[in-house]
XYZ file of C-alpha atoms in Angstrom:
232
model
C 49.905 -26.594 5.821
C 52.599 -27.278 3.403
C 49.761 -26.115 0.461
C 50.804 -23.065 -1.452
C 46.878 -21.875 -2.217
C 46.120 -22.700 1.683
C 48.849 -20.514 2.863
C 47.693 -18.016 0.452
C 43.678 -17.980 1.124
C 43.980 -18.614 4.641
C 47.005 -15.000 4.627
C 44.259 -13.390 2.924
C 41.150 -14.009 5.105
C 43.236 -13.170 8.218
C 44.570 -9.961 6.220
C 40.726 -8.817 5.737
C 40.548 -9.163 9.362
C 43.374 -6.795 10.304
C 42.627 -4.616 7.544
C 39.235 -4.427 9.102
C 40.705 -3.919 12.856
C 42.348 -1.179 11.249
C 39.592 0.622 9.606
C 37.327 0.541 12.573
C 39.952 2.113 15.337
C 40.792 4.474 12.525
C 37.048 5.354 11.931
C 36.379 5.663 15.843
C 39.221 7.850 16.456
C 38.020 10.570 13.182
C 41.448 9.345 10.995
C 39.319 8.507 7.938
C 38.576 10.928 5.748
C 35.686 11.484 3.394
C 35.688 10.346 -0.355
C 36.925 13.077 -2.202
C 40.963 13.060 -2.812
C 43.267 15.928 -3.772
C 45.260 13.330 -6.180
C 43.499 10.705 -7.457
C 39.714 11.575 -7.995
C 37.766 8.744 -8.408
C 39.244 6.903 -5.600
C 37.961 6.938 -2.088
C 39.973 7.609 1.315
C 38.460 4.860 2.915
C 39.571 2.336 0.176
C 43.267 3.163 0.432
C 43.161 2.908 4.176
C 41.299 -0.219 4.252
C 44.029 -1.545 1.428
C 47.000 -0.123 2.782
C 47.079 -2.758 6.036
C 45.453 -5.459 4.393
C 48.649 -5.641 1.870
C 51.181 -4.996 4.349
C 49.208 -7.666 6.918
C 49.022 -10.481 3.796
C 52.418 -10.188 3.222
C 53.175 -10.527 6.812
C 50.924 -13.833 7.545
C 51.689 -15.492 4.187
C 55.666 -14.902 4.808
C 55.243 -15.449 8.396
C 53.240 -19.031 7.980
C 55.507 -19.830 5.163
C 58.282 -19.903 7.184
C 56.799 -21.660 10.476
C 55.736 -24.204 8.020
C 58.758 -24.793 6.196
C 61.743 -23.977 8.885
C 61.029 -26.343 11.618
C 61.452 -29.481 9.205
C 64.709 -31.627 9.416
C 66.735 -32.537 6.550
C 64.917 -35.750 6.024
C 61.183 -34.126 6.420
C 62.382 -31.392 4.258
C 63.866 -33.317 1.718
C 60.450 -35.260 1.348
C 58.105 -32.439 1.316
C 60.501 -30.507 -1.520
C 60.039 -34.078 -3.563
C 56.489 -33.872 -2.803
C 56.065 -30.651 -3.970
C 57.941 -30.914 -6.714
C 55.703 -33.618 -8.056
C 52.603 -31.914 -7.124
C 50.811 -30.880 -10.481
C 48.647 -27.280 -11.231
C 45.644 -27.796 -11.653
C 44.097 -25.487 -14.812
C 41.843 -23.668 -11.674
C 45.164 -22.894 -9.760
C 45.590 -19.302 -11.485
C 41.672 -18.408 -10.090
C 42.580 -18.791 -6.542
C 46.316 -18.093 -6.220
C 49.463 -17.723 -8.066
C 52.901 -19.513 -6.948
C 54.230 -17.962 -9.876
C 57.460 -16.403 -7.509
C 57.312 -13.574 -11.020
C 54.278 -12.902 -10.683
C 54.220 -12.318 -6.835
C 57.049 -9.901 -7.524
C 55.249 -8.040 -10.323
C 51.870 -7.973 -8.211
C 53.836 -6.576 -4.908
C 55.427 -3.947 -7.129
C 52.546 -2.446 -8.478
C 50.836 -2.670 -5.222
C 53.394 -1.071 -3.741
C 54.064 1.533 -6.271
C 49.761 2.434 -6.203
C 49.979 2.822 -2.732
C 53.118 4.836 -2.345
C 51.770 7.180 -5.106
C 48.513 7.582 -3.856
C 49.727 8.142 -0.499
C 52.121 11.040 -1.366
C 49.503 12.672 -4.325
C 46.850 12.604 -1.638
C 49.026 14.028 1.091
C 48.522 11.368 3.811
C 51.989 11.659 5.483
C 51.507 15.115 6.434
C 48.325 14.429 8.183
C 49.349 11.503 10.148
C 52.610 10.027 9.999
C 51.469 6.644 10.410
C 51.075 6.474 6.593
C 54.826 6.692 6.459
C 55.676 3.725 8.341
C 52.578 1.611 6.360
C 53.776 3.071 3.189
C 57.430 1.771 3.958
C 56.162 -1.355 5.390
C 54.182 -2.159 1.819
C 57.557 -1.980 -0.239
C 59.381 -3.995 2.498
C 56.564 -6.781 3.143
C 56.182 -7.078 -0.781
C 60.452 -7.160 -1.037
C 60.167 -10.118 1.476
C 57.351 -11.732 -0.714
C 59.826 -12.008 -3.878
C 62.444 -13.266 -1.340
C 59.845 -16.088 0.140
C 58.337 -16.856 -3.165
C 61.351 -17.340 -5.145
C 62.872 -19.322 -1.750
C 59.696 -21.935 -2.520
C 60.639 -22.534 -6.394
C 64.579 -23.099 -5.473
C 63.041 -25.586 -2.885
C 61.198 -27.149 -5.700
C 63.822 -27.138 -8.113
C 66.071 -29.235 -5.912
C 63.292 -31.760 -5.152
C 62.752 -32.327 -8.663
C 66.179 -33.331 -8.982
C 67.547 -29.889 -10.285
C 70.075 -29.610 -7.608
C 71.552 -26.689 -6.111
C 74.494 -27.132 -4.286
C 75.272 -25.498 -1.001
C 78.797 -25.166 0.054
C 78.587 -27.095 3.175
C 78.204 -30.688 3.420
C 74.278 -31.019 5.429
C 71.802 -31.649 3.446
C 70.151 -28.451 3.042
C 66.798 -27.047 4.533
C 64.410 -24.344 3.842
C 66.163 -21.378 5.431
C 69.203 -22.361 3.485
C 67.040 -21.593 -0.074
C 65.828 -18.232 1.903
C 69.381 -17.388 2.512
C 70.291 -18.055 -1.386
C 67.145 -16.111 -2.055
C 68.026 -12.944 -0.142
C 71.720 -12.916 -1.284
C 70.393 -12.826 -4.960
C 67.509 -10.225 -3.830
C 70.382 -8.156 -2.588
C 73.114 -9.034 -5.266
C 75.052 -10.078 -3.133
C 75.827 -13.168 -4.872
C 74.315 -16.393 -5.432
C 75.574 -18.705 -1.915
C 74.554 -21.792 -3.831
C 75.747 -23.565 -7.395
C 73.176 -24.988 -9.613
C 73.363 -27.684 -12.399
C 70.227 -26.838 -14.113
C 69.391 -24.087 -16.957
C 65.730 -23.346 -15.677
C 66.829 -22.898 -12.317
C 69.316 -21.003 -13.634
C 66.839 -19.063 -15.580
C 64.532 -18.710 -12.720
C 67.775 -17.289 -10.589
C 68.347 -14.304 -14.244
C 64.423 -13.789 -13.735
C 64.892 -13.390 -9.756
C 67.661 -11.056 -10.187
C 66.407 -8.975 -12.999
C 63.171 -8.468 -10.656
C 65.447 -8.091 -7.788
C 67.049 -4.778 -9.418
C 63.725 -2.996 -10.687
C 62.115 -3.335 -7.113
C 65.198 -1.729 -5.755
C 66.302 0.840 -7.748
C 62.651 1.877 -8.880
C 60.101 0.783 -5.775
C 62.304 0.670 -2.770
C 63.860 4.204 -3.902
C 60.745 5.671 -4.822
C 59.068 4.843 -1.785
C 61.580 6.483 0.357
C 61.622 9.415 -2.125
C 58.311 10.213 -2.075
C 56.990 9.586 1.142
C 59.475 11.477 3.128
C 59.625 14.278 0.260
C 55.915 14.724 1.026
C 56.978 13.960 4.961
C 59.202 17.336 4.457
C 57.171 19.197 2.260
């Protein structure tokens, strides 16, 4: 379970399946609407509903199993798996099934998010059903926790390739100590942790740039628009 592309394929089956659960009560109870759209012509109802809660569910599971996985270690178990991992090679067929990139899960969970907030307030969902507002807010907060749990994994890695980050405690660390660096430096608050290495340290400039364009841009237009349209 410690497998990146397991975590990921096994978040996104389970995702199709709540995304489906979704669809169907929404379809029983009349919520879904037909294909045309006031905003974005071209693009049906029923694919942004079906989308919406699959996005918001993957980022749930994947974050959700992630953790589980990773958390309940000890030092010592921890310690071995980071080496492991670290040592692990990608394969050339790794970008066809799954990206650890932590970048590129931060790019991909901005655009998501920034489609679906868009289409959501063009098309005028939040003032039929309100619902739309909370999945709308929970697709920029489950893809801000992505960036935080993806860039968690490659400060994990780091450190079990020998590219140590320093806590300032004496335990040896564990995985919710590299989620803890990885929110502080999501939420510029300041890095917790000192590092001795210049890609980690360039991983950490990448992480932070990221950090600021999801919330100044994605986080602030999310709110913006949805509850403009909310109150419009």
């Amino acid at each position: 379970m410690t497998n990146d592309y397991w975590r990921q394929n096994v978040s996104a089956l389970l995702a199709l399946v709540c995304a489906g659960v979704f669809f169907a009560v929404r379809l029983n109870d009349g919520g879904i609407g037909d294909a045309d759209n006031e905003g974005w012509a071209g693009v049906p109802d029923y694919v942004i509903q079906f989308a919406l809660p699959g996005w918001v569910a993957f980022c749930a599971i994947y974050c959700g199993l992630t953790h589980r996985v990773f958390a309940k270690m000890g030092p010592d178990e921890f310690r071995e798996t980071a080496q492991s991992k670290a040592r692990a090679d990608n394969k050339w067929w790794h970008s066809w099934v799954g990206s650890t990139d932590p970048a590129g899960w931060t790019v991909l969970g901005a655009i998501v998010a920034t489609v679906f907030v868009v289409v959501l307030a063009q098309n005028g969902y939040s003032r039929e059903d309100s619902i739309y507002i909370f999945l709308g807010l929970a697709v920029a907060a489950g893809s801000w926790v992505l960036m935080a749990y993806s860039y968690s994994l490659t400060y994990m890695r780091a450190h079990g390739a020998g590219e140590v980050v320093e806590f300032p405690f004496d335990e040896p660390p564990v995985f919710e100590d590299f989620l803890s660096h990885a929110v502080f430096v999501s939420t510029f608050l300041g890095p917790q942790a000192r590092v001795r290495s210049r890609s980690v340290l360039n991983a950490m400039r990448t992480h932070a740039l990221l950090a600021f364009m999801f919330n100044a841009v994605v986080v602030a237009m999310t709110v913006s628009l949805l509850f403009g349209t909310f109150s419009g």
